[in-house]
Coordinates of C-alpha atoms and ligand atoms in Angstrom, one line a residue:
M19 CA 36.6 -1.5 13.6
V20 CA 33.9 -0.2 11.4
A21 CA 30.7 -2.3 11.7
K22 CA 29.7 -4.2 8.3
L23 CA 26.3 -3.5 6.7
L24 CA 25.2 -6.2 4.2
L25 CA 23.0 -5.3 1.2
A26 CA 20.7 -8.2 0.7
T27 CA 19.8 -7.9 -2.9
G28 CA 20.5 -9.5 -6.3
N29 CA 19.6 -6.4 -8.1
K30 CA 22.8 -4.6 -9.3
G31 CA 21.1 -1.4 -9.9
K32 CA 19.9 -1.3 -6.4
V33 CA 23.4 -2.1 -5.0
R34 CA 24.8 0.9 -7.1
E35 CA 22.3 3.4 -5.7
L36 CA 22.3 1.9 -2.0
R37 CA 26.0 2.1 -1.9
E38 CA 26.0 5.8 -2.9
L39 CA 23.0 6.6 -0.6
L40 CA 24.8 5.0 2.5
C41 CA 28.3 6.3 1.9
D42 CA 28.0 8.8 4.6
L43 CA 27.3 6.4 7.3
D44 CA 30.0 4.8 9.3
F45 CA 29.6 1.4 7.9
S46 CA 31.7 -0.9 5.6
I47 CA 29.1 -1.9 3.0
V48 CA 29.2 -5.6 2.0
T49 CA 27.3 -7.1 -0.8
L50 CA 26.3 -10.8 -1.4
D51 CA 29.1 -11.3 -3.9
D52 CA 31.6 -10.4 -1.1
L53 CA 30.6 -13.4 1.0
D54 CA 32.6 -16.5 0.8
E55 CA 29.4 -18.5 0.7
R56 CA 26.7 -16.5 -1.1
P57 CA 23.4 -17.0 0.7
E58 CA 20.5 -17.6 -1.5
M59 CA 17.8 -14.8 -1.3
P60 CA 14.6 -16.1 0.1
D61 CA 11.2 -16.3 -1.7
E62 CA 9.2 -13.1 -1.5
T63 CA 6.0 -14.7 -0.1
G64 CA 4.8 -11.5 1.6
V65 CA 1.8 -9.5 0.4
T66 CA 3.1 -6.1 1.0
Y67 CA 6.6 -4.3 0.4
E68 CA 7.2 -4.2 4.1
E69 CA 6.7 -7.9 4.7
N70 CA 8.9 -8.8 1.6
A71 CA 11.7 -6.3 2.8
K72 CA 11.5 -7.8 6.1
I73 CA 11.7 -11.3 4.9
K74 CA 14.7 -10.5 2.8
A75 CA 16.6 -8.6 5.4
S76 CA 15.7 -11.0 8.4
V77 CA 16.5 -14.4 6.5
I78 CA 19.9 -13.0 5.2
A79 CA 21.0 -11.4 8.6
Q80 CA 20.2 -14.7 10.4
K81 CA 22.1 -16.7 7.9
T82 CA 25.1 -14.5 7.8
G83 CA 25.2 -13.0 11.4
L84 CA 25.5 -9.5 9.9
L85 CA 23.5 -6.3 10.2
T86 CA 21.6 -6.4 6.9
L87 CA 19.6 -4.0 4.6
A88 CA 17.1 -5.1 2.0
D89 CA 14.9 -3.1 -0.3
D90 CA 11.6 -4.3 -1.5
S91 CA 10.2 -1.6 -4.3
G92 CA 7.9 -1.3 -7.2
L93 CA 6.1 0.7 -9.8
E94 CA 2.3 1.7 -9.1
V95 CA 0.4 2.7 -11.9
L96 CA -3.0 4.3 -10.6
C97 CA -5.3 3.3 -13.5
L98 CA -4.1 -0.3 -13.0
G99 CA -5.2 -0.4 -9.4
N100 CA -1.6 0.1 -8.4
R101 CA -0.3 -2.8 -10.4
P102 CA 2.4 -4.0 -11.1
G103 CA 3.4 -2.9 -7.4
I104 CA 5.0 -5.8 -5.5
H105 CA 5.1 -7.8 -8.5
S106 CA 7.0 -5.3 -10.5
A107 CA 10.2 -7.4 -11.0
R108 CA 8.1 -10.5 -12.0
Y109 CA 5.7 -8.6 -14.4
D110 CA 7.5 -10.0 -17.4
K111 CA 10.8 -11.7 -18.1
D112 CA 13.2 -8.8 -18.4
E113 CA 13.6 -5.0 -18.2
Q114 CA 12.7 -4.5 -21.9
S115 CA 9.7 -6.7 -22.0
R116 CA 8.3 -5.3 -18.8
I117 CA 8.3 -1.9 -20.4
D118 CA 6.7 -3.2 -23.6
K119 CA 4.0 -5.0 -21.8
L120 CA 3.3 -1.9 -19.5
H121 CA 2.9 0.1 -22.7
R122 CA 0.5 -2.5 -24.3
E123 CA -1.4 -2.7 -21.3
L124 CA -1.9 0.9 -20.8
G125 CA -2.4 1.7 -24.5
A126 CA -4.5 5.0 -25.0
R127 CA -4.3 5.8 -21.3
I128 CA -0.7 7.0 -21.6
P129 CA 0.5 9.4 -20.2
T130 CA -0.9 8.3 -16.8
A131 CA -0.1 9.0 -13.1
A132 CA 2.2 6.5 -11.3
R133 CA 4.5 6.2 -8.3
F134 CA 7.6 4.3 -7.5
V135 CA 7.4 2.8 -3.9
C136 CA 10.3 1.5 -1.6
V137 CA 10.4 -0.1 1.8
V138 CA 14.0 -0.5 3.2
A139 CA 14.1 -3.1 6.0
L140 CA 17.1 -3.2 8.4
S141 CA 17.6 -6.5 10.4
L142 CA 19.9 -7.6 13.3
P143 CA 21.4 -11.1 13.2
T144 CA 18.6 -12.0 15.7
G145 CA 16.1 -11.4 12.8
D146 CA 14.6 -8.3 14.6
S147 CA 13.8 -5.8 12.0
R148 CA 12.7 -2.1 11.3
S149 CA 11.3 -0.8 8.1
F150 CA 11.2 2.6 6.3
Y151 CA 9.0 3.9 3.5
G152 CA 9.7 6.2 0.5
E153 CA 7.8 7.1 -2.6
C154 CA 8.2 9.3 -5.7
K155 CA 5.3 10.5 -7.9
G156 CA 5.4 10.7 -11.6
Q157 CA 3.8 9.7 -14.9
I158 CA 4.3 6.8 -17.3
I159 CA 5.2 8.1 -20.9
G160 CA 5.0 6.4 -24.1
E161 CA 8.6 6.4 -25.3
R162 CA 12.0 5.6 -23.5
R163 CA 14.1 8.5 -22.5
G164 CA 17.5 8.3 -21.0
A165 CA 20.2 5.6 -20.0
G166 CA 20.7 6.1 -16.4
G167 CA 19.0 4.0 -13.5
F168 CA 17.4 0.7 -14.2
G169 CA 14.0 -1.0 -14.5
Y170 CA 11.2 1.3 -15.5
D171 CA 13.3 4.4 -15.2
P172 CA 13.3 5.4 -18.9
V173 CA 9.4 5.7 -19.0
F174 CA 8.9 7.4 -15.5
L175 CA 8.6 11.1 -15.8
V176 CA 9.4 12.5 -12.5
E177 CA 6.7 14.8 -11.1
G178 CA 7.6 18.7 -11.6
M179 CA 10.5 17.8 -13.8
E180 CA 10.8 17.4 -17.7
K181 CA 13.0 14.4 -17.3
T182 CA 12.7 10.6 -16.9
M183 CA 14.3 9.1 -14.0
A184 CA 16.7 7.4 -16.5
Q185 CA 17.6 11.1 -17.7
L186 CA 18.8 12.1 -14.1
S187 CA 22.3 11.9 -13.0
S188 CA 22.9 9.4 -10.2
A189 CA 23.3 12.2 -7.8
E190 CA 19.8 13.8 -8.9
K191 CA 18.1 10.4 -8.5
N192 CA 19.5 9.9 -5.2
E193 CA 18.2 13.2 -4.1
L194 CA 14.5 12.4 -4.8
S195 CA 13.9 8.9 -5.5
H196 CA 11.7 6.5 -3.4
R197 CA 14.8 4.6 -2.5
A198 CA 16.6 7.7 -1.5
R199 CA 13.8 8.6 0.9
A200 CA 13.3 5.3 2.6
V201 CA 17.2 5.1 3.0
R202 CA 17.4 8.7 4.5
A203 CA 14.6 7.6 6.9
S204 CA 16.7 4.5 7.9
A205 CA 19.7 6.7 8.4
K206 CA 18.0 9.1 10.5
F207 CA 16.8 6.2 12.7
M208 CA 20.3 4.5 12.9
L209 CA 21.8 7.9 14.0
S210 CA 19.0 8.6 16.7
P211 CA 19.4 7.5 20.4
E212 CA 16.8 4.9 19.9
G213 CA 18.5 3.4 16.7
K214 CA 21.9 3.3 18.4
E215 CA 20.4 1.5 21.3
W216 CA 18.7 -1.0 18.7
L217 CA 21.9 -1.5 17.0
Q218 CA 23.7 -2.5 20.1
S219 CA 20.9 -4.9 21.2
Ligands
LIG7 P1 16.1 -8.1 -4.8 O1 14.7 -8.6 -4.4 O2 17.0 -9.2 -5.0 O3 16.4 -6.9 -4.2 P2 14.5 -7.3 -7.3 O4 14.7 -6.6 -8.5 O5 13.6 -8.6 -7.5 O6 15.7 -7.6 -6.5 P3 11.9 -6.4 -6.0 O7 11.3 -7.6 -5.9 O8 12.0 -5.3 -4.8 O9 13.6 -6.5 -6.3 O10 11.5 -5.5 -7.3 C1 11.6 -4.3 -7.6 C2 11.4 -4.0 -9.1 O11 10.7 -2.9 -9.2 C3 12.6 -3.8 -9.8 O12 13.1 -5.2 -10.4 C4 12.2 -2.9 -10.9 O13 11.5 -3.6 -11.9 C5 11.2 -2.0 -10.3 N1 11.9 -0.9 -9.5 C6 12.3 -0.8 -8.3 N2 12.9 0.5 -8.0 C7 13.0 0.9 -9.3 C8 13.8 2.1 -9.6 O14 14.6 2.9 -8.9 N3 13.9 2.3 -10.9 C9 13.2 1.5 -11.8 N4 12.6 0.5 -11.5 C10 12.5 0.1 -10.2

């Protein structure tokens, strides 16, 4: 029987990307919506992406008894001292107003250097977790371009490309995104002898 891997996230954009990124692994992917009793996501009380990713993965793994993957991610704008960072989802009330607020705060400093950061945590039902890091560099620009992706993607110009994250196809975003890099590191671990032993522990 194929083992289950639960995606502990309430973010539909993340679910879509994580499903595609994990499709080559030998897991049956389960989302919170697939569970009979949907567990509530825990509060993100950590002060780092790693702490928050591990809180989300381990709390949900212990509640459900399933191998669980969680993602904590954010946008870091260098001239804002890496804000909004771990607070990216809470920077303002919805995706549109978050971008508007970012533009207001940056003003004449646009275009400006930024990066997306992602930490993926895997957790066993015991709560034991491992985490994996990924980042993607770029610039915040003053106008929205493209309709793909989610969140800050329309104003994030990818380094070395003439396109924003939202102008990339999902396959292109999944080649170079912060999330893709973190998930690839987690997949490499799960396929290694150490990772296989950990999954059986
Ligand atoms: P879960 O905690 O339920 O997974 P969330 O959206 O609250 O969902 P985070 O706390 O990790 O997740 O916040 C991540 C935020 O960072 C996300 O809501 C976006 O605003 C931003 N973000 C992360 N990855 C992104 C991406 O690939 N493209 C655009 N914005 C992204």
